[in-house]
CSV table of C-alpha atoms in Angstrom, one decimal:
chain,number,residue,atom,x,y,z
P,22,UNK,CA,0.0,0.0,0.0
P,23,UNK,CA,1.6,3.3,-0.9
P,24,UNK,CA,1.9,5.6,1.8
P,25,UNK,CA,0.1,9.5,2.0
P,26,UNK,CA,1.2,12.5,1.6
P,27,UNK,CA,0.4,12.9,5.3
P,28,UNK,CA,2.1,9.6,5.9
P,29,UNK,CA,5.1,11.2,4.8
P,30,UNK,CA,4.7,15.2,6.5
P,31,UNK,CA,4.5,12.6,10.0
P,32,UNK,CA,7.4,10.9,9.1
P,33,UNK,CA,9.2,13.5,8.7
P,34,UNK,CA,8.4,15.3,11.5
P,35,UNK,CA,9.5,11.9,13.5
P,36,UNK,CA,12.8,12.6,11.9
P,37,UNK,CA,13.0,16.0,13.0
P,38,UNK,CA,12.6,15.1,16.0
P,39,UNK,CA,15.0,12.2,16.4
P,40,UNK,CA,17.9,14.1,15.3
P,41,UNK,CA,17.8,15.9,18.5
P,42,UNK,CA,19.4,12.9,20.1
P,43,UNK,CA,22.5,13.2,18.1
P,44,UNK,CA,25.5,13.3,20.6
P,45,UNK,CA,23.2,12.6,23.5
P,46,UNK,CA,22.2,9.1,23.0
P,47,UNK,CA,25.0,7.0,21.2
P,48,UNK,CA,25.8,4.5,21.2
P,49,UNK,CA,22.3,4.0,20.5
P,50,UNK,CA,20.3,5.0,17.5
P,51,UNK,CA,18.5,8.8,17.1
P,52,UNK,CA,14.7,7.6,17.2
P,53,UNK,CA,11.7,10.0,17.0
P,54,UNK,CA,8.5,9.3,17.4
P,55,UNK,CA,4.8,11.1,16.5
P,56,UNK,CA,1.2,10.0,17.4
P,57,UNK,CA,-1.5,11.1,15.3
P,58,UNK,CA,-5.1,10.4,14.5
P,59,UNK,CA,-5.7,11.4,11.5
P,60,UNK,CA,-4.0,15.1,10.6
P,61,UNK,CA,-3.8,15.8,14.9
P,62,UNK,CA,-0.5,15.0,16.3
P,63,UNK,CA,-2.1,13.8,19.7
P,64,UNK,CA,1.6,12.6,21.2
P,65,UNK,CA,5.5,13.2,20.1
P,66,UNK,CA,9.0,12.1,21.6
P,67,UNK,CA,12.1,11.0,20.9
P,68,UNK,CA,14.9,9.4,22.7
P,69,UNK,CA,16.9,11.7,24.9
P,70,UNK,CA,19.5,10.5,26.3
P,71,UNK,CA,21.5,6.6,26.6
P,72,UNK,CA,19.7,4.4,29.1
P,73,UNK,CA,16.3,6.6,29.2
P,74,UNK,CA,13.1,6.1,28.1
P,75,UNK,CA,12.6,5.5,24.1
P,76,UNK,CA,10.9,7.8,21.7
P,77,UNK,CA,7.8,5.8,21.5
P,78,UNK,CA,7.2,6.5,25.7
P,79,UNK,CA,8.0,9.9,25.6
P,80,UNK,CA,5.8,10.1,22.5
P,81,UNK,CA,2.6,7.6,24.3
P,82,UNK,CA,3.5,9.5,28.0
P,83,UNK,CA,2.3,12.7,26.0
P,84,UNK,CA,-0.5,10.7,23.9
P,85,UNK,CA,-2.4,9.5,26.5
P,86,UNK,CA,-5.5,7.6,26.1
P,87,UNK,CA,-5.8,9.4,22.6
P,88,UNK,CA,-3.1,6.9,21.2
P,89,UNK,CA,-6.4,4.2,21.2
P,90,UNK,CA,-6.4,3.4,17.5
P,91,UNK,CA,-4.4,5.9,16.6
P,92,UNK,CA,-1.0,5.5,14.3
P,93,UNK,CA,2.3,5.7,15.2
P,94,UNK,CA,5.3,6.8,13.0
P,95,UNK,CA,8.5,5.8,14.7
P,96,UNK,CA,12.1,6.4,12.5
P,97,UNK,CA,13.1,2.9,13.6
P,98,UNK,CA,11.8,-0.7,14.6
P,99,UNK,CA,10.2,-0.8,18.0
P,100,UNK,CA,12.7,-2.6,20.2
P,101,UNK,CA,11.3,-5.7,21.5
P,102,UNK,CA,13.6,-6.9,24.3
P,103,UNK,CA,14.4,-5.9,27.4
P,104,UNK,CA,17.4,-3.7,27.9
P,105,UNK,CA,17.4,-0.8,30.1
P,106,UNK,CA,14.5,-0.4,29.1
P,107,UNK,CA,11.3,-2.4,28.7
P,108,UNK,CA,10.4,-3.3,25.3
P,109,UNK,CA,8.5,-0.6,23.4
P,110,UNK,CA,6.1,-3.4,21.4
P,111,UNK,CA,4.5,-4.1,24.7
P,112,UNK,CA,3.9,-0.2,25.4
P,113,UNK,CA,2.3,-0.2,21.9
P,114,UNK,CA,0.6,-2.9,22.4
P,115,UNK,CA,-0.7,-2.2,25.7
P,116,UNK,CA,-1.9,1.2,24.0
P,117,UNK,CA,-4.5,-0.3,21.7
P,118,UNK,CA,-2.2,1.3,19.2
P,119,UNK,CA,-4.4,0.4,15.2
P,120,UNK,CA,-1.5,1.2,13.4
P,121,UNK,CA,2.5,1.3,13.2
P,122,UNK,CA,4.3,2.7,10.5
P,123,UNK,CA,8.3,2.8,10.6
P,124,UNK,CA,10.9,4.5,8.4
P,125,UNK,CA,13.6,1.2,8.9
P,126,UNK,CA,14.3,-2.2,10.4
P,127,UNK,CA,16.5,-2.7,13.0
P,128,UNK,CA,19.5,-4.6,12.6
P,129,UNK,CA,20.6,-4.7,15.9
P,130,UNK,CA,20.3,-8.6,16.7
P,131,UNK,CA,17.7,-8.7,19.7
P,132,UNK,CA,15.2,-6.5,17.7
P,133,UNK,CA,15.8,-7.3,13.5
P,134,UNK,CA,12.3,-7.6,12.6
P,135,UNK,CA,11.0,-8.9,15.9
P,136,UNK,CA,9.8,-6.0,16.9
P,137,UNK,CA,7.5,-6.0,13.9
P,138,UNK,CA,6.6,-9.5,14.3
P,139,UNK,CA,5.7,-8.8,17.9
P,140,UNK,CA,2.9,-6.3,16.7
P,141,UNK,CA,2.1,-8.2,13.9
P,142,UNK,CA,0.7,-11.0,16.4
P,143,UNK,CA,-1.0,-8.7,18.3
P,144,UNK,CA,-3.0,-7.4,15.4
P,145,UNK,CA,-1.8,-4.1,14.9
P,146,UNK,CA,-1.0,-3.0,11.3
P,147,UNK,CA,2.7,-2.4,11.0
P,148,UNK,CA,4.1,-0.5,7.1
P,149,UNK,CA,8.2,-0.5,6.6
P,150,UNK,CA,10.6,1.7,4.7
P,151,UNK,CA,8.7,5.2,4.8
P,152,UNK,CA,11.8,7.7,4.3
P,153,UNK,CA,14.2,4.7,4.7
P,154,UNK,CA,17.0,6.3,2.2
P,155,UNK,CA,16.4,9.7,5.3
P,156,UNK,CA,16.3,7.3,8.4
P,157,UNK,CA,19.3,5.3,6.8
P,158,UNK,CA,21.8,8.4,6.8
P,159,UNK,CA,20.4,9.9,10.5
P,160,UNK,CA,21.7,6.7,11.9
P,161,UNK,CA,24.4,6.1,9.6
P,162,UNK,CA,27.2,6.3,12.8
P,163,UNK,CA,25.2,3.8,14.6
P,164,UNK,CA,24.4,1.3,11.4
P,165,UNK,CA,28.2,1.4,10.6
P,166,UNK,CA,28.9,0.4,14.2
P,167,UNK,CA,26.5,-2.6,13.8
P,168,UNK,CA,27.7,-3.9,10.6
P,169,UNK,CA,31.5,-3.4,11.4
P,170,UNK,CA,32.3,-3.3,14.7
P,171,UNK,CA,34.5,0.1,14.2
P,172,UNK,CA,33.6,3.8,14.7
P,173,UNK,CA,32.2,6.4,12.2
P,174,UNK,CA,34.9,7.8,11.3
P,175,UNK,CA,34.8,11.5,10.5
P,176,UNK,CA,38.0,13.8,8.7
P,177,UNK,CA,38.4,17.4,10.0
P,178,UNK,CA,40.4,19.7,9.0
P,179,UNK,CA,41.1,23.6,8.0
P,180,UNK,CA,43.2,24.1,5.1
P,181,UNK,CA,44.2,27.5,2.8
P,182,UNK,CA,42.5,28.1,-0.4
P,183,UNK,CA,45.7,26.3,-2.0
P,184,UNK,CA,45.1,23.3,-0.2
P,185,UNK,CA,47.8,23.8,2.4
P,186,UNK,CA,47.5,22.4,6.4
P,187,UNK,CA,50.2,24.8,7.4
P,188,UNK,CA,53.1,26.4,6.0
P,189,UNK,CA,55.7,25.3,5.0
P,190,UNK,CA,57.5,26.0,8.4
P,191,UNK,CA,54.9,24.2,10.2
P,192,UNK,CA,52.4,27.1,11.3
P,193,UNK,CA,48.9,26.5,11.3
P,194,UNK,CA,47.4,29.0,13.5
P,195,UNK,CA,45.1,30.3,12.7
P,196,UNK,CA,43.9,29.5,9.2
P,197,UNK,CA,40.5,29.2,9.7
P,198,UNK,CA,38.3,32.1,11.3
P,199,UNK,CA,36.0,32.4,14.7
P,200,UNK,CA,33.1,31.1,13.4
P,201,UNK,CA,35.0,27.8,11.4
P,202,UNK,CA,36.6,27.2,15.0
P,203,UNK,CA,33.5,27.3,16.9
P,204,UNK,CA,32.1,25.3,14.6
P,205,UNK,CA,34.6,22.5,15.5
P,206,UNK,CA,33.9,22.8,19.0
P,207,UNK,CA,30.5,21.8,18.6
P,208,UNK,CA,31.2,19.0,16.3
P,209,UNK,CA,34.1,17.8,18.9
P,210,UNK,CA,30.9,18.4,22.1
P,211,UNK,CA,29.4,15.1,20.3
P,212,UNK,CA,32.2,12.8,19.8
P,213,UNK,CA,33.2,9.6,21.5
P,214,UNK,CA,36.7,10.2,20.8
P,215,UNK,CA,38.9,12.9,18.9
P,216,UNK,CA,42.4,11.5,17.4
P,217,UNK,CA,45.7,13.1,16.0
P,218,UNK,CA,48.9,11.8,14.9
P,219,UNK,CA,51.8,11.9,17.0
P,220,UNK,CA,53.6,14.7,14.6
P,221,UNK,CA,50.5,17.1,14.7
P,222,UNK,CA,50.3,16.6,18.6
P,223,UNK,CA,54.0,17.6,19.1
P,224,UNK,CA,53.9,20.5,16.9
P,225,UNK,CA,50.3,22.4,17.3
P,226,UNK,CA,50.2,21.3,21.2
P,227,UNK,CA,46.6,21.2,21.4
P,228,UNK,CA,43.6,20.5,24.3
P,229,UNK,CA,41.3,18.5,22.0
P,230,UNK,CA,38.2,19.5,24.0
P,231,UNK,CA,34.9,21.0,23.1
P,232,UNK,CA,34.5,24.5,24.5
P,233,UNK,CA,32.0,24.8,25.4
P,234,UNK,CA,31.7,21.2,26.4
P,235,UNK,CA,28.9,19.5,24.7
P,236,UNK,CA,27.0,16.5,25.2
P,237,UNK,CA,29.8,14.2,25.0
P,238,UNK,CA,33.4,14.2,26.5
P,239,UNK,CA,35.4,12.6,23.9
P,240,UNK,CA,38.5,10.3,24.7
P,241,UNK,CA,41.5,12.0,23.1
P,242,UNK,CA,43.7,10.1,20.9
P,243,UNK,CA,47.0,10.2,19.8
P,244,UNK,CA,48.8,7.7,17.4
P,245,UNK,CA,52.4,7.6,17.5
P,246,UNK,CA,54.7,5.0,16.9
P,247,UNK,CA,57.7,6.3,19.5
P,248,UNK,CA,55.1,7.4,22.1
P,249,UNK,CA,57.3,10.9,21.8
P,250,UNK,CA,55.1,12.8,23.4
P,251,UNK,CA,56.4,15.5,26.2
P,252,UNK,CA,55.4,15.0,29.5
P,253,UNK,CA,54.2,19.0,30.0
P,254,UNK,CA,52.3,18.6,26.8
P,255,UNK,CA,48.4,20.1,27.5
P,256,UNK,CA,47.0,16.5,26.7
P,257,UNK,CA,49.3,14.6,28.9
P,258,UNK,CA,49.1,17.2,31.7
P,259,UNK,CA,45.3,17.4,31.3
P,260,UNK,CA,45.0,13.4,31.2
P,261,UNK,CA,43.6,12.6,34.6
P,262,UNK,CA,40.9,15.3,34.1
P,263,UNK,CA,40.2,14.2,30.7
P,264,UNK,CA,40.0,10.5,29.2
P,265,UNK,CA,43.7,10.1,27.1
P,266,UNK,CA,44.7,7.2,25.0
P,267,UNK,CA,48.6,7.1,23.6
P,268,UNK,CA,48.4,4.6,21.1
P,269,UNK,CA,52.1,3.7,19.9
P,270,UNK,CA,54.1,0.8,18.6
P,271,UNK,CA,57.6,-1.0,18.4
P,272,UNK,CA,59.5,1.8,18.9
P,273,UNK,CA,58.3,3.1,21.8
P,274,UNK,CA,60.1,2.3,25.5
P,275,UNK,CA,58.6,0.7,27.8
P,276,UNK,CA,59.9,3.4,30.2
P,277,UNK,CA,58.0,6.2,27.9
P,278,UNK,CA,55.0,4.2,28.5
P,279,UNK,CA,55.3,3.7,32.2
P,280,UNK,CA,55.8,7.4,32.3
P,281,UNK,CA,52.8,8.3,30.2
P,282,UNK,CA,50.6,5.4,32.0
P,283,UNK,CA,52.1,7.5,35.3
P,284,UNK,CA,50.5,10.7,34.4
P,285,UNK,CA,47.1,9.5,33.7
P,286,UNK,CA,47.0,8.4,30.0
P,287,UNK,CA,45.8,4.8,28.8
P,288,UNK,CA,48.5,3.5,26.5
P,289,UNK,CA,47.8,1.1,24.1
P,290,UNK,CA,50.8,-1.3,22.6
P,291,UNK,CA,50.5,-2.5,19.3
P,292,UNK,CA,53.9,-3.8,18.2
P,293,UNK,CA,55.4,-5.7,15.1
P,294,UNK,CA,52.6,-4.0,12.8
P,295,UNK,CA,52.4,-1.7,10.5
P,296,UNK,CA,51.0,1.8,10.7
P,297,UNK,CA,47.8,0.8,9.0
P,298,UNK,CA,47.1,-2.6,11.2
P,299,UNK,CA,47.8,-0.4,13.9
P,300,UNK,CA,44.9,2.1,12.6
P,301,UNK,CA,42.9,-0.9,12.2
P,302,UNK,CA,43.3,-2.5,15.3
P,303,UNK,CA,42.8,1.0,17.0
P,304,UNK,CA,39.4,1.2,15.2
P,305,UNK,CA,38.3,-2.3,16.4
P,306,UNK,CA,39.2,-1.2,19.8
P,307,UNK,CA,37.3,1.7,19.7
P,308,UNK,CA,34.0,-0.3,18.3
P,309,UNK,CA,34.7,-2.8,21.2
P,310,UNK,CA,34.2,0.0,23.7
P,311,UNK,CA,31.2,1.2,21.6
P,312,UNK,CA,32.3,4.4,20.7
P,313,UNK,CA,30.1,5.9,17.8
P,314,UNK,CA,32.3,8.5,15.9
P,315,UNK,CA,35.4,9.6,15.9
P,316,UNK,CA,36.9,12.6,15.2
P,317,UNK,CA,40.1,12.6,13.4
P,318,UNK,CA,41.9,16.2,13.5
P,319,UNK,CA,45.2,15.6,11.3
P,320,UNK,CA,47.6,15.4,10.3
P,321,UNK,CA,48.3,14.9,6.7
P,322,UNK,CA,50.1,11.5,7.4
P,323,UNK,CA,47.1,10.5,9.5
P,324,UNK,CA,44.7,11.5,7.3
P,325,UNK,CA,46.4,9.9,4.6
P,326,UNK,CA,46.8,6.7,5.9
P,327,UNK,CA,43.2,6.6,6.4
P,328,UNK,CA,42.3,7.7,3.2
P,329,UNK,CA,44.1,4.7,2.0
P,330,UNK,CA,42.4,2.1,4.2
P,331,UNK,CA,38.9,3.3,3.1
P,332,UNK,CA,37.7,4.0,6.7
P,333,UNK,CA,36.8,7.5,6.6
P,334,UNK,CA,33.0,7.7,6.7
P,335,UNK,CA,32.6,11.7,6.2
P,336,UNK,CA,34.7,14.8,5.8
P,337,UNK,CA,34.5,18.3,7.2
P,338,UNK,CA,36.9,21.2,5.4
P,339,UNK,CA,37.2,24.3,6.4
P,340,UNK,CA,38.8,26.2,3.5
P,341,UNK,CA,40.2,29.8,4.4
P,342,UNK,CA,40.2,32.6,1.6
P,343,UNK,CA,44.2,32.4,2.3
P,344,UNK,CA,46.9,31.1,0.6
P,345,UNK,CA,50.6,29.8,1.6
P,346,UNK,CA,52.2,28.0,-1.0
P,347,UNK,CA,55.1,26.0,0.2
P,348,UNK,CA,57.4,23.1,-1.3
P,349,UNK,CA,56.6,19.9,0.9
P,350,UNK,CA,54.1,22.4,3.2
P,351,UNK,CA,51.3,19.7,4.2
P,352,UNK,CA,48.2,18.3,3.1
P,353,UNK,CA,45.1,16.7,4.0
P,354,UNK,CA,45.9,13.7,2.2
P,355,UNK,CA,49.6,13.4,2.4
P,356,UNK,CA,50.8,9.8,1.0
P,357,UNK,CA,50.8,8.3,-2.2
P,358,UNK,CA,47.4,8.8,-2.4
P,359,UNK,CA,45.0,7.0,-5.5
P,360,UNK,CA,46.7,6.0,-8.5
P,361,UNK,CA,43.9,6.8,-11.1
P,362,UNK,CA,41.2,9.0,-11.4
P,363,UNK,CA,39.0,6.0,-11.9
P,364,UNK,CA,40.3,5.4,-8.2
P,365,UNK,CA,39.2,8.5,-6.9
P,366,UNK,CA,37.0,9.4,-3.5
P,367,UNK,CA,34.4,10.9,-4.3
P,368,UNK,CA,32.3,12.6,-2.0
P,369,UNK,CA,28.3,12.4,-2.0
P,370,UNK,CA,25.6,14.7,0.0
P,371,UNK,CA,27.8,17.6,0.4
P,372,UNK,CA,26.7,20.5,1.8
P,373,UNK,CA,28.5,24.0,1.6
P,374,UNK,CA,28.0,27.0,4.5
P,375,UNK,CA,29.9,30.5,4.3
P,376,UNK,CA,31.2,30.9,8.3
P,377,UNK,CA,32.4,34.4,8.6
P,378,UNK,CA,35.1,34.3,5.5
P,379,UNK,CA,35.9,31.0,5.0
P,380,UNK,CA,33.8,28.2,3.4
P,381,UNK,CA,32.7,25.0,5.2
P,382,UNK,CA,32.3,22.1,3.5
P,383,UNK,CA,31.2,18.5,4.4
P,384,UNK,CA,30.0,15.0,2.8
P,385,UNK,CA,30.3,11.7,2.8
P,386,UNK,CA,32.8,9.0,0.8
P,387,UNK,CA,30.4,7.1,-1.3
């Protein structure tokens, strides 16, 4: 049966809605939810926060009796198991819900389609894949956990209108203007963790943090193969205030790491691998833990390395009406980089914003 064109103004208002959540209730999925009987939105919600109620009690808390035989729209599955929360199919059903329609299935292995086939048995009506392609890249972070086991994994960077990360002398501050930078705060206030390269962490010195803090407190990483990281650095000093991972390989002491492990950094020793099965194991780390995204902030090397492996998700570029020129001065993709142009990245869904004088761009790797 297709669905209305008030099918679809409900759906999306669900949608709405669930983005809310973003940064607030990973590593779960962004879920709205709207009640409605007819045109009347008689109940809305969506999930708030990890561990709290779902969207579909916020949204039947606010309903009421009025969600007897009325229809719900919900962005994903109703979950049918009991985590911290009851199972939302037996809210529904206790409702006298008629009618559920949902955007996506959930793959997550305790729900995948038994939440559907839980209302199904109770007689309610239940219609898949309203605004799927919509609901698919809201909860793209948390689908991409599911199906890998690793982190979203999001590129940021600032770079001069000629494509340079800092001059040629190492000096990178400031390319990018007020409004890029606070811009980056807020995108680092919703990450699980925020990760540099040894190199960029020696040279630009920097705190990593969201400021103002957001909804998150993301664990800051640095990847180094000498754990060469000074001891007064702000990260290292900051470490017992702030979650700090050193991840670093064969060549680093063990007397570095005892001394790093001293101050209040976790560190991580991957040895006899390369720098890219380091990354990789990093990554499946990361998803062990259940952190969502990831923030990686340079450098060139870094960025390059990931580029190479495939296993950055999305890209954020701030590009500053500046130029700097510079033999050898870096880039945001500094290694041998794609052979062809048949090989290229190509970037899908990207949106451009003017922030003071620079331009921000961002989009995802097909």
């Amino acid at each position: 049966m297709p669905f209305s064109p008030l099918d679809e103004q409900q759906m999306r208002r669900a949608l709405a809605l669930a983005a809310r959540g973003e940064g607030f209730v990973e590593p779960n999925p962004q879920v709205g939810c709207v009640i409605a009987r007819g045109d009347e939105i008689v109940g809305e919600g969506y999930h708030q926060a990890f561990g709290g109620p779902h969207a579909e009690i916020h949204a039947l808390a606010a309903a009421g009796e009025k969600a007897r035989g009325a229809t719900v729209y919900v962005t994903l599955e109703p979950c049918c198991h009991h985590g911290k929360t009851p199972p939302c199919t037996e809210a529904l059903i206790a409702a006298d819900v008629k009618r559920v329609v949902a955007a996506q299935r959930d793959p997550f292995p305790k729900v995948a389609g038994g939440g559907f086939a839980g209302l199904k048995a109770a007689g309610i009506a239940v219609e898949v894949e309203l605004l799927h392609r919509e609901a698919k890249e809201l909860n793209a972070p948390y689908l991409h956990l599911l199906r890998t086991g690793m982190p979203w994994v999001i590129a940021k960077w600032a770079m001069t209108l000629d494509g340079r990360l800092a001059t040629s002398q190492g000096e990178s501050r400031w390319i990018s203007g007020e409004e890029s930078r606070a811009m980056v705060h807020q995108l680092r206030g919703r990450m699980d963790a925020i990760l540099v390269g040894g190199e960029t962490a020696r040279r630009d010195d920097p705190l990593l943090t969201a400021r103002p803090p957001g909804p998150r407190v993301a664990t800051r990483i640095v990847v180094t193969d000498s754990a060469n990281i000074s001891l007064d650095s702000q990260l290292v000093r900051t470490a017992r205030e702030t979650p700090t991972m050193i991840v670093c390989g064969s060549s680093a002491s063990s007397d570095r790491r005892a001394q790093l492990a001293a101050a209040g950094c976790e560190v991580l020793h991957f040895s006899d691998c390369t720098p890219g099965q380091r990354m990789e194991r990093l990554l499946q780390e990361l998803g062990k833990r259940r952190a969502t995204n990831l923030l990686v902030e340079g450098g060139g090397k870094t960025f390059g390395l990931l580029f190479d492996c495939e296993d950055i998700n999305e890209v954020h570029a701030f590009i500053a009406p500046i130029l700097v020129g510079g033999i050898g001065s870096p880039t945001p993709y500094d290694s041998e980089g794609r052979k062809t142009m048949s090989d290229r990245l190509i970037l899908v869904g990207m949106e451009t914003q003017r922030l003071g004088p620079d331009i921000y761009v961002r989009g995802r790797l097909s």
